[in-house]
Coordinates of C-alpha atoms (C1' of nucleotides) in Angstrom, one line a residue:
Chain S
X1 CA -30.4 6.0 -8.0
X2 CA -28.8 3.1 -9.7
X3 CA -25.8 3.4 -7.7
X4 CA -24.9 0.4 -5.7
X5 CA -25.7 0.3 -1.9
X6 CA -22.9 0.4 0.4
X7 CA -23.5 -1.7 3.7
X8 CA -20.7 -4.8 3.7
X9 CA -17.1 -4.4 4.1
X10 CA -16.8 -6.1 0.7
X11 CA -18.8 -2.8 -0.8
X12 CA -17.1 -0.9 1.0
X13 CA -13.7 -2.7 -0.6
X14 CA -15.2 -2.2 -4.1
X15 CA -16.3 1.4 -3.4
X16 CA -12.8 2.6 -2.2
X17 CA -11.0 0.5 -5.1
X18 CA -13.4 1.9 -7.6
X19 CA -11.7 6.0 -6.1
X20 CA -8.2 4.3 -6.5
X21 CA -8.8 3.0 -9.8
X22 CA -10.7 5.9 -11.1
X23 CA -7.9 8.9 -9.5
X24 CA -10.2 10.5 -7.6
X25 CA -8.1 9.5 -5.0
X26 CA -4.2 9.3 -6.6
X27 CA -1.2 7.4 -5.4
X28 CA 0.4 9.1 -2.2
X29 CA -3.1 10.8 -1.3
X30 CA -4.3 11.0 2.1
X31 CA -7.3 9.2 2.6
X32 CA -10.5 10.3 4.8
X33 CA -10.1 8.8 8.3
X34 CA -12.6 5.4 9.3
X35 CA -14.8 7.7 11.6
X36 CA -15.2 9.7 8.2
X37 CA -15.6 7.4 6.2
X38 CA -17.9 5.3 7.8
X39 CA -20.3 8.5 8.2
X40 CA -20.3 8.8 4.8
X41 CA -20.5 5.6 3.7
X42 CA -23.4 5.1 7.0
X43 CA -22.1 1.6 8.3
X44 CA -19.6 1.1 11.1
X45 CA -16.5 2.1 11.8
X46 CA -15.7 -1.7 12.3
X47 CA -17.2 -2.1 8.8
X48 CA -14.9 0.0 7.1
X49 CA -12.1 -1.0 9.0
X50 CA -12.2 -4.4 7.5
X51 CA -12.3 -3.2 4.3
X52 CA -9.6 -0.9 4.5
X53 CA -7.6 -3.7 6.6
X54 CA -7.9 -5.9 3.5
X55 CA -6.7 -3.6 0.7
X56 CA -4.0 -2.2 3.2
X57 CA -3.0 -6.8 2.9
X58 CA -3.7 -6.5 -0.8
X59 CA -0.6 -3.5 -0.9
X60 CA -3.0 -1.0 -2.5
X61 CA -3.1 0.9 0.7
X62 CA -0.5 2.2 3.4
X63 CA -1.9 2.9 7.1
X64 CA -0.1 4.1 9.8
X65 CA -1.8 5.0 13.6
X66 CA -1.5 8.7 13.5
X67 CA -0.1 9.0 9.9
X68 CA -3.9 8.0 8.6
X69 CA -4.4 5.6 5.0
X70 CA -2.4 6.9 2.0
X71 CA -3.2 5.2 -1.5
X72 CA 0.1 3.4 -2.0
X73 CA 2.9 5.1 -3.8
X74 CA 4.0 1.6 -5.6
X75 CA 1.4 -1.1 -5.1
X76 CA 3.6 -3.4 -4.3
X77 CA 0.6 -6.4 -5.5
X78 CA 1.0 -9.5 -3.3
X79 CA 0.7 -12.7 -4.7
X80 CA -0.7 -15.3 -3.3
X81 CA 0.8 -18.9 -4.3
X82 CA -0.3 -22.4 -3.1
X83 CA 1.9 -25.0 -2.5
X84 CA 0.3 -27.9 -2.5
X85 CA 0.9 -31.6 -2.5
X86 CA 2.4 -33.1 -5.4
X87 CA 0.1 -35.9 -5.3
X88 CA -2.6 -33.6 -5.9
X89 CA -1.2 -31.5 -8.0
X90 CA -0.5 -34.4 -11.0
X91 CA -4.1 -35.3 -9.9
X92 CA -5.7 -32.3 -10.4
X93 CA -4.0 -31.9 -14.2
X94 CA -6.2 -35.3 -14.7
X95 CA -3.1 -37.2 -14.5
X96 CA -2.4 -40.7 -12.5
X97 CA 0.1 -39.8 -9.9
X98 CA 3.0 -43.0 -8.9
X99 CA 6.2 -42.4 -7.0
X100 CA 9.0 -44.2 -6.5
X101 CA 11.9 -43.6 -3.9
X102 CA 15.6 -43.9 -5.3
X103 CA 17.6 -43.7 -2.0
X104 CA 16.7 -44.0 1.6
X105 CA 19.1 -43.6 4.4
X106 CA 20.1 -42.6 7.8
X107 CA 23.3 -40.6 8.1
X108 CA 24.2 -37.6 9.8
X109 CA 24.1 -33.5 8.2
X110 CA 26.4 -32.8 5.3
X111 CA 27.9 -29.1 5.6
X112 CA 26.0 -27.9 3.3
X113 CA 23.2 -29.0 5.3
X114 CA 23.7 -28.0 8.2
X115 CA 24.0 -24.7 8.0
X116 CA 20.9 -24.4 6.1
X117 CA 19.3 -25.7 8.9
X118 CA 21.6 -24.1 11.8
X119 CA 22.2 -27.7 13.0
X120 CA 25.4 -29.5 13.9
X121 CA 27.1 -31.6 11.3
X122 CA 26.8 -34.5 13.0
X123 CA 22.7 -34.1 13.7
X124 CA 21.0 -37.9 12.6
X125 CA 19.3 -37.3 9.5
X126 CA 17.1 -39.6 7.2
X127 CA 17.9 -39.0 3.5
X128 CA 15.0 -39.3 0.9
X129 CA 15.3 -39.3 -2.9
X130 CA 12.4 -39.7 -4.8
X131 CA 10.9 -39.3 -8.0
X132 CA 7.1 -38.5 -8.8
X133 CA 5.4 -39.4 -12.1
X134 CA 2.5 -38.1 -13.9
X135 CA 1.0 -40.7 -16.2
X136 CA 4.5 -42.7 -15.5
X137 CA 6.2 -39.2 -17.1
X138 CA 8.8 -37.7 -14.6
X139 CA 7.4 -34.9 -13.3
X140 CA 9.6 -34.3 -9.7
X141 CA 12.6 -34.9 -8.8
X142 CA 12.7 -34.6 -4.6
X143 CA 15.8 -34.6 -2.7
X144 CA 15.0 -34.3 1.1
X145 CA 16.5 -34.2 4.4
X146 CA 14.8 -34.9 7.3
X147 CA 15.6 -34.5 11.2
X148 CA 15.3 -36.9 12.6
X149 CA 14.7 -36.1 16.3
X150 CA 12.3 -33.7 15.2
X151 CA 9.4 -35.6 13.7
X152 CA 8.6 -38.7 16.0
X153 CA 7.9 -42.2 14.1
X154 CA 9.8 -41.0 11.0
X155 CA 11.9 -44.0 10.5
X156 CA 9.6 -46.4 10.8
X157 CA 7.7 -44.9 7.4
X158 CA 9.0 -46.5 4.3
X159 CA 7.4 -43.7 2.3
X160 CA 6.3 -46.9 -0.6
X161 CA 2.9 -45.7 -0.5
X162 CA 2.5 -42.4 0.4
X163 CA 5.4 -39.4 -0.3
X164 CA 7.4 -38.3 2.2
X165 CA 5.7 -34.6 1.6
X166 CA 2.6 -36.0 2.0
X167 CA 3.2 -38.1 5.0
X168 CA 5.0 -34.9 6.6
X169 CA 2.4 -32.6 6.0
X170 CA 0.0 -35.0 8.2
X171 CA 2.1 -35.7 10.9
X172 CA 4.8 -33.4 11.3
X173 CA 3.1 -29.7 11.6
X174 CA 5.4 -27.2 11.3
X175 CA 5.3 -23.4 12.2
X176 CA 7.3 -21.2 9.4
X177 CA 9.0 -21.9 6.3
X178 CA 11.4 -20.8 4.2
X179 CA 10.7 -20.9 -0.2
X180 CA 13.2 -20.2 -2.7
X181 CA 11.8 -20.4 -6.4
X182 CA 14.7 -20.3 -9.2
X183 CA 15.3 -21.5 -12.4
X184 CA 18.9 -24.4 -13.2
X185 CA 20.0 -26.4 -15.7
X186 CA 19.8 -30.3 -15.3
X187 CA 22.9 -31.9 -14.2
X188 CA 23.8 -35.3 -16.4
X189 CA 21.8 -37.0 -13.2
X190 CA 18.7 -35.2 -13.0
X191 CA 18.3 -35.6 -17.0
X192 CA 18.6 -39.4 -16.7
X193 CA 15.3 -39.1 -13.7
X194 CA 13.0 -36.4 -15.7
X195 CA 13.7 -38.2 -19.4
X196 CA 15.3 -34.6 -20.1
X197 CA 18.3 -33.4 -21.8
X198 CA 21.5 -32.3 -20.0
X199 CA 21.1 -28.7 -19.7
X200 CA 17.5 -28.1 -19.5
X201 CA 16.2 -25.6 -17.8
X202 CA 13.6 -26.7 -14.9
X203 CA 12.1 -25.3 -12.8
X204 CA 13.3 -25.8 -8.9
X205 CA 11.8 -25.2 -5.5
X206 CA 13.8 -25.1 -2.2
X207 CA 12.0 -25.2 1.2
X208 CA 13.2 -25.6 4.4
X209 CA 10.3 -25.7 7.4
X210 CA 10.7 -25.3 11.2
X211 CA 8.7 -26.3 13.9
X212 CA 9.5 -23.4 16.3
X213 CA 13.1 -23.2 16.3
X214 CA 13.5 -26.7 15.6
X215 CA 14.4 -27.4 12.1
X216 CA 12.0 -29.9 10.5
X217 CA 12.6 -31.0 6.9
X218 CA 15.0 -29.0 4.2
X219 CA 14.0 -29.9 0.6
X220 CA 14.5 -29.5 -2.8
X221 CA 12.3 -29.8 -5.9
X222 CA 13.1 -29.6 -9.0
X223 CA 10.4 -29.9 -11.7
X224 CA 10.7 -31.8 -15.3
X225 CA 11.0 -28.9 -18.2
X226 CA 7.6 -26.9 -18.8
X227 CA 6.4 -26.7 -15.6
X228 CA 4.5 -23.3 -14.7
X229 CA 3.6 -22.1 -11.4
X230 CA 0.6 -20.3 -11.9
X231 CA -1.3 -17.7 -9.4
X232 CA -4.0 -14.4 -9.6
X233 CA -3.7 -11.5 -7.7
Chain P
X1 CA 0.0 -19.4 36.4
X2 CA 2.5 -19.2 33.7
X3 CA -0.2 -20.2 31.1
X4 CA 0.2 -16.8 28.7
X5 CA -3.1 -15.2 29.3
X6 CA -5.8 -15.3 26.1
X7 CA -7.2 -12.1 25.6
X8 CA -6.0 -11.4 22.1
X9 CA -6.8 -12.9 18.5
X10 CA -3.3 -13.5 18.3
X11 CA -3.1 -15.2 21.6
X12 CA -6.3 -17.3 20.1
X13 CA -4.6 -18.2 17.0
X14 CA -1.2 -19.0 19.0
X15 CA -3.4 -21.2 21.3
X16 CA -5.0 -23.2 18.5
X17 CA -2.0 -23.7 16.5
X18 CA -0.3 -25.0 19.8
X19 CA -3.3 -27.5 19.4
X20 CA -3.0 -28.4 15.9
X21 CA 1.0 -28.5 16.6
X22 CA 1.0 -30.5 19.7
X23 CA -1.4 -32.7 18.1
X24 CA -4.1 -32.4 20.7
X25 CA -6.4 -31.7 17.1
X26 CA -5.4 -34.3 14.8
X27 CA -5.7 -33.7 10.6
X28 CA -9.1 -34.2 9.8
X29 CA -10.3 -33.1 12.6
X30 CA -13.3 -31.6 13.8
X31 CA -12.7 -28.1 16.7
X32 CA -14.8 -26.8 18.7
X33 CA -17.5 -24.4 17.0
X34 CA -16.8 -20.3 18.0
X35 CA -19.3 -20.0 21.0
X36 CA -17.5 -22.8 22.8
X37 CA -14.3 -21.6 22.0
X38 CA -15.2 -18.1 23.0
X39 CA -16.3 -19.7 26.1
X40 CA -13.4 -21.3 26.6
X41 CA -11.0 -18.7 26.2
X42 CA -12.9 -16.4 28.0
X43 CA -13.0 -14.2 24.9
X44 CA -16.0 -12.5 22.4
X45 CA -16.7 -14.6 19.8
X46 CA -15.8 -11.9 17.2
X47 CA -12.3 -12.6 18.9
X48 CA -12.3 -16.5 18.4
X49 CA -13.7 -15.6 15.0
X50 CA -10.6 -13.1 13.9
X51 CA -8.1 -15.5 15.1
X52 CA -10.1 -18.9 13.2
X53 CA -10.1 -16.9 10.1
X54 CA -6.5 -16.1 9.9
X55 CA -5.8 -19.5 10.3
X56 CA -8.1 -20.7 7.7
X57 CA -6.6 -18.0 5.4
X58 CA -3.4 -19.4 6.3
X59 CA -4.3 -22.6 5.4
X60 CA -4.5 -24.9 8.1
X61 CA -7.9 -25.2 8.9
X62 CA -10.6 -25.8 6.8
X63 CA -14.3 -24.1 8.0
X64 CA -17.5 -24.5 6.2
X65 CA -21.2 -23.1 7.7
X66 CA -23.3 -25.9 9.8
X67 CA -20.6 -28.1 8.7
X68 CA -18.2 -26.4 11.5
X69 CA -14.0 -26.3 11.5
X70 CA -11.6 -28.8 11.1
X71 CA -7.9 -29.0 11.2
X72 CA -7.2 -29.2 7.3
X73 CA -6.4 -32.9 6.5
X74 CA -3.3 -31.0 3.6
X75 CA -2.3 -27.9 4.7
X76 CA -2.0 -26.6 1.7
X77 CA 0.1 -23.5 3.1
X78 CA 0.2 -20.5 1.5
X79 CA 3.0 -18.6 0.7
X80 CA 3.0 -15.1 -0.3
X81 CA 4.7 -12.9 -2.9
X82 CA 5.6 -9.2 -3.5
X83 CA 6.3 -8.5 -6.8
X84 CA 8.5 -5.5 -6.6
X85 CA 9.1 -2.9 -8.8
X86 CA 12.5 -3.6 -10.3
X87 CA 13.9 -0.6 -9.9
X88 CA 13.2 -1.1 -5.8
X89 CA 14.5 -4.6 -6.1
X90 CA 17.6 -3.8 -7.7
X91 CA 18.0 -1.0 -5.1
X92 CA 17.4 -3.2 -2.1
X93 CA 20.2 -5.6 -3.2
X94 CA 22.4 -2.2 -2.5
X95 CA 23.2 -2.0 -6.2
X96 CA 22.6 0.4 -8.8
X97 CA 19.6 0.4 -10.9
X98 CA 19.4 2.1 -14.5
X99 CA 17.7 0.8 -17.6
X100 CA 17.6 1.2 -21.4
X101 CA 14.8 1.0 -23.9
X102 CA 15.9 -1.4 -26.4
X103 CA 12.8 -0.7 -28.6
X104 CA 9.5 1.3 -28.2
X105 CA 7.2 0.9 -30.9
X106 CA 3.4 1.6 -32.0
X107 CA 1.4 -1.6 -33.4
X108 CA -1.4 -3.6 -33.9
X109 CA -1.8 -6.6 -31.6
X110 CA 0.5 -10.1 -32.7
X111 CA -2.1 -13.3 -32.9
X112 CA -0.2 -14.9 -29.7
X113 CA -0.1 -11.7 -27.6
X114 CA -4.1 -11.2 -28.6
X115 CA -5.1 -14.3 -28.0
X116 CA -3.8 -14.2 -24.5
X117 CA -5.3 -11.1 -23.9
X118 CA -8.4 -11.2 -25.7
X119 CA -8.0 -8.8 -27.7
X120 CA -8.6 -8.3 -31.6
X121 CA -5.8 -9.0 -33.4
X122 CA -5.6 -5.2 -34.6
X123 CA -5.6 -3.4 -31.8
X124 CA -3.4 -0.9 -31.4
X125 CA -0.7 -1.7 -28.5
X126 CA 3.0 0.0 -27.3
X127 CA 5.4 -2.9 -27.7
X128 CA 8.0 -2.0 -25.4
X129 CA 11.7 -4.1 -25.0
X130 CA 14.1 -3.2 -22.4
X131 CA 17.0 -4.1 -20.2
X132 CA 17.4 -3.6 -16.7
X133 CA 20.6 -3.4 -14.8
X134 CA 22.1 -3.5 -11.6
X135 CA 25.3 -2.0 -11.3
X136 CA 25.8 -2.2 -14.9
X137 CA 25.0 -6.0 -15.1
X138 CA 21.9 -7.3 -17.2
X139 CA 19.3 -8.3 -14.6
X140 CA 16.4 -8.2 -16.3
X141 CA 14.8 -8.2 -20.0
X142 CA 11.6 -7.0 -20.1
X143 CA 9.2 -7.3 -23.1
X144 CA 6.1 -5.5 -22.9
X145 CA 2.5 -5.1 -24.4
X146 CA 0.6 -2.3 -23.7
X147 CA -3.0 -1.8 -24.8
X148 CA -2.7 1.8 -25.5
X149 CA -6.5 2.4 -25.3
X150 CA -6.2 1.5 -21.9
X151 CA -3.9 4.2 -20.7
X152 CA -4.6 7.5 -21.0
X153 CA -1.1 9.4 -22.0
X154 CA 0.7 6.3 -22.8
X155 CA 2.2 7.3 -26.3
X156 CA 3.6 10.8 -24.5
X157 CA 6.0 8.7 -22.0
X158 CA 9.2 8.1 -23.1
X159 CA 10.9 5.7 -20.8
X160 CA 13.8 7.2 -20.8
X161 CA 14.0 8.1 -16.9
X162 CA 11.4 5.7 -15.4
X163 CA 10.7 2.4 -16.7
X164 CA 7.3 0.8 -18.0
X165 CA 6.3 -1.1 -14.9
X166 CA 6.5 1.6 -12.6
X167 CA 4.7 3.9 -14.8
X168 CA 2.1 2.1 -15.4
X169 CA 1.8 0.9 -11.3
X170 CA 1.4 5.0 -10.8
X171 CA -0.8 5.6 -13.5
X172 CA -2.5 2.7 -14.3
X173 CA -4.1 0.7 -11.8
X174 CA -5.3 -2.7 -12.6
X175 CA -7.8 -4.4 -10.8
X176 CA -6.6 -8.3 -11.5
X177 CA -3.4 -10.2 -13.1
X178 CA -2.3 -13.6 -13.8
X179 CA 1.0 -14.7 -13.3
X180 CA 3.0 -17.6 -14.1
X181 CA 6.8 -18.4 -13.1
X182 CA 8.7 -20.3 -15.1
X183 CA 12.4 -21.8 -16.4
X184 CA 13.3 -21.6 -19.4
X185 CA 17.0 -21.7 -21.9
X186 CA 17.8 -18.6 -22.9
X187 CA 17.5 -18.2 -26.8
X188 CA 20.5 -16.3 -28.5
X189 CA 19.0 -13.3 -28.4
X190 CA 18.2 -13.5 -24.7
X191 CA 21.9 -14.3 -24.5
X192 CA 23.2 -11.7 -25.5
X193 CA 21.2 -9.5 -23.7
X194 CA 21.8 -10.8 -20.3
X195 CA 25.6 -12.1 -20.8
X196 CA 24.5 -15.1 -20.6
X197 CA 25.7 -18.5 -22.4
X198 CA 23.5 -20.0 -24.7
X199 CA 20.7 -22.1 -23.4
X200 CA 21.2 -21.0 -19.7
X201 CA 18.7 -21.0 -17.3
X202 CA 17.0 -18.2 -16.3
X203 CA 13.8 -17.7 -14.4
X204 CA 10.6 -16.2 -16.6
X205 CA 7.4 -14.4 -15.1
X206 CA 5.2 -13.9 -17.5
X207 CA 1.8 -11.4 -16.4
X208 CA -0.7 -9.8 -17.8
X209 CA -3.6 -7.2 -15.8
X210 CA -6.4 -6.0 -16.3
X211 CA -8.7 -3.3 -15.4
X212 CA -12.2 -4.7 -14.7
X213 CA -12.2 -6.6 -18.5
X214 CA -10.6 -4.5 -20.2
X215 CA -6.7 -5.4 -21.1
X216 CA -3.9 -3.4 -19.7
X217 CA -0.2 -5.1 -20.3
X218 CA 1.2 -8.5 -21.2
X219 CA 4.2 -8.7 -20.0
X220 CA 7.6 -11.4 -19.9
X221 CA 10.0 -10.7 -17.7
X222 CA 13.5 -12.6 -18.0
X223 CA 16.2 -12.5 -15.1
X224 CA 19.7 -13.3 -15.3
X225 CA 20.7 -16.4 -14.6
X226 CA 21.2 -17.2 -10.8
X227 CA 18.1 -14.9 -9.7
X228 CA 16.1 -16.0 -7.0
X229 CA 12.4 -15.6 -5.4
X230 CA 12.4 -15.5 -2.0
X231 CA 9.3 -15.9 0.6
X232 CA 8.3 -17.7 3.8
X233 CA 5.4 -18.8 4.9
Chain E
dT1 C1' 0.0 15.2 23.4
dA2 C1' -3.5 14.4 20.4
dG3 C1' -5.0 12.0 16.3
dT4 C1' -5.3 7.7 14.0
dG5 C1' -5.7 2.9 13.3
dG6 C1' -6.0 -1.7 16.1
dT7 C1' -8.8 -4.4 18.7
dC8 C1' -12.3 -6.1 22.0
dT9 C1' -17.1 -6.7 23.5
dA10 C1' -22.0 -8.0 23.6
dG11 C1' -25.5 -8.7 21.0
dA12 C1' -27.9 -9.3 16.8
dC13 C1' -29.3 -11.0 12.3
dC14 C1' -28.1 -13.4 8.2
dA15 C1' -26.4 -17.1 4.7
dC16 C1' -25.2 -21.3 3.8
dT17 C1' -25.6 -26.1 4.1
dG18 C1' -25.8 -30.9 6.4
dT19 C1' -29.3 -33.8 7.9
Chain X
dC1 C1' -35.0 -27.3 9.7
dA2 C1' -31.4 -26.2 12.7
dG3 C1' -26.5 -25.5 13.6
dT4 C1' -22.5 -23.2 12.1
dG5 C1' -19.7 -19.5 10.5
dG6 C1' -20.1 -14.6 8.3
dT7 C1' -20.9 -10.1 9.3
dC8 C1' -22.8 -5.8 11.2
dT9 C1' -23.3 -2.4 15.0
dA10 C1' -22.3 0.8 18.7
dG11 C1' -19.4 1.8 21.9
dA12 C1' -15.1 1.5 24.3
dC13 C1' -10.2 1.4 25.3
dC14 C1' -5.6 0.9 23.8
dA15 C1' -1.1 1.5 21.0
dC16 C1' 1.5 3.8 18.2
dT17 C1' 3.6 7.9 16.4
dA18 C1' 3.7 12.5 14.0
dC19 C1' 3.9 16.9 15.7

DNA sequence: TAGTGGTCTAGACCACTGT
DNA sequence: CAGTGGTCTAGACCACTAC
C-alpha cells in the first residue's frame, strides 16, 4: 500500500479535499457523518471534526447540526488578506520607509464624519494628514480622524517619528473593524502628494475600527498608481 | 458575582482579549503558558488552547513552541474576503443579473498569459470575454483563460445561460489561487464596455487557480466604476 | 424527537526550539 | 535538554434543527 496514512486532522483535510476535488463526492452531496467517518478513516471523532471544521472555514463545505456536511454548492473561497503596517510594508518591498505629516489638528467631527462613526458632530477629534514614502517616492497618502476621548495620551503624540497607524495599533487596541477596498481617480491634490497625474487611478483603502461600541479611528488610504494588493487562497 | 463565568473557548478568548484591550497584557508581551491559564480559568487546556489559537489566527497574538505566547507587538489583523460568484453578488444587491459572451474562442496560449501560468506558450486554452450586468448596467468585464486540458467537457459549454466562473466553481475545483486587487484607467475598449468615460477608475482582480500544479484559469475581472469590496475584521 | 455537529474534559505523547 | 504549544484519544453532554 502506497497509499498515504490517515491519522492527523491535516490528512484527514487532504483526504476529504482529494473526494471533493476528484467528484467522488460532487457539489451539493451529503457527506458521511464524523462518527462515520472517523471509523473509516480509524482516528477520532475530535480528529475529523477539525478537519472538517477547517474546510467548512475554507467555504468548501456546508455543515448544519441535524442537516449533516454537504460539499458546497458554490465554494464561496475565502480570502484571506493582511493588513499590515505601512512601515513594513515599504520595508518588506526592500524599500527605505520616511513619513512626513502635512496637517495636524484638533477640531471637532465634520458631517461626513460623524455619521461614519455614529458620533455627534461636535465630538473632539484630532485630524492627521500624512504622507508615506518608499525610497522618498510617494507611496500613501493617509487622511485620518481620530477620537479623541477614545484613545488616552493621543494628543500628546506628534506622530514625527512613528505613523499614527503604527502608534495606534500599539496603544490603542481595538475590537472590530470596518474595510472598504475601491478603486478613484486622483483629485488635482492627491496628484500633487503621490507625483501622479490628475486622474489616475489608485488604489484606496477605507477603515474605520471600534473599540466596543466606541468608535476609535476612521481612515482613509489611498495608494500611489500601481499598487497591488496581493493574497492566496 | 457578576464576573461572566469561563467555561467556554469563547468565554477564554473574550477574557484574553479583555486583557490585551484593557491593557493588563501590554504589546510585546509575554502570557501565561496553557496549563496556567487552564488553571486559571478553571478550564481543560484543550479549551485555553481553542480559544489562544483563534486569537493567534486572528492576529493578535503571536505563539511559538518553548518560546510561549505573546501579545503581538503589530497586530497585523486579518481581514477576510468572499469572493462571490457574480451572478450571487449581483443578486444580493436586489438587482437583476444576466450576462453576454462577447467572445469564446479556441487557442494556443499568448506569451503573457503563459508565462503567468506556467504554461507552454502553445497550449491549447478557451479564451473567454464577457459582460456582466445588473439590471441592464455593465458591472463587470470578465476576460478569461481556460486551460482546456484541465477541464474535462469545457469545449461542450456554451455560456450562454451560466457564466464561466460559476461553471467552472461546479465543475472544476481548484485547490489554490492567487489574487491580486488593483486600480486601474479604463482603456477605450474597457470604456465602452462598462459606460464608462475614458480613463476612469475601476477596480481590477486579477486570479488565476490551480489544481494541485496543474493550471486551471487566468482570469481579469473589471468592475464598473464606483464598485466596492466590503469586509470587517 | 432524534440525528447531527459543537464543544468540553482529562490525559497522553509529540514536535519544535530557546537555552 | 527541557519547556512550550500542537495534536490525538475516548468519552461525554449539549445545542440546534429537520422531520
Amino acid at each position: 500500500m502506497t497509499v498515504p496514512e490517515i491519522n492527523s486532522w491535516q490528512s484527514v483535510k487532504a483526504e476529504v479535499m482529494r473526494r471533493i476535488v476528484e467528484r467522488t463526492w460532487l457539489p451539493g452531496d451529503l457527506v458521511p457523518n464524523e462518527v462515520d467517518l472517523a471509523e473509516e478513516f480509524g482516528v477520532a471523532r475530535a480528529t475529523v471534526n477539525r478537519a472538517m471544521r477547517d474546510l467548512a472555514d475554507a467555504g468548501l463545505l456546508e455543515r448544519r447540526r441535524k442537516a449533516g456536511t454537504r460539499v458546497a454548492l458554490n465554494p464561496t473561497r475565502k480570502a484571506t488578506l493582511e493588513i499590515p503596517i505601512t512601515r513594513l510594508e515599504v520595508e518588506q518591498r526592500g524599500a527605505i520607509w520616511r513619513h512626513a505629516i502635512l496637517e495636524r489638528k484638533e477640531t471637532v467631527t465634520p458631517v461626513v464624519v460623524a455619521s461614519r462613526l455614529g458620533l455627534p458632530t461636535n465630538t473632539p477629534m484630532l485630524h492627521v494628514r500624512s504622507l508615506h514614502y518608499a525610497n522618498n517616492h510617494p507611496f500613501l497618502y493617509e487622511d485620518r480622524w481620530i477620537n479623541i476621548s477614545a484613545v488616552k495620551g493621543i494628543c500628546d503624540v506628534s506622530f514625527q517619528s512613528i505613523d499614527a497607524n503604527e502608534w495606534l495599533v500599539q496603544n490603542a487596541t481595538f475590537t472590530r473593524g470596518d474595510i472598504s477596498f475601491s478603486a478613484a481617480n486622483t483629485t488635482k491634490q492627491e496628484a500633487e502628494l503621490l507625483e501622479a497625474g490628475v486622474g489616475a487611478a489608485i488604489f484606496v483603502i477605507d477603515r474605520t475600527t471600534w473599540n466596543g461600541d466606541i468608535p476609535v479611528t476612521a481612515v482613509r488610504l489611498a495608494y500611489a498608481p500601481g499598487y497591488r494588493m496581493h493574497t492566496e487562497i
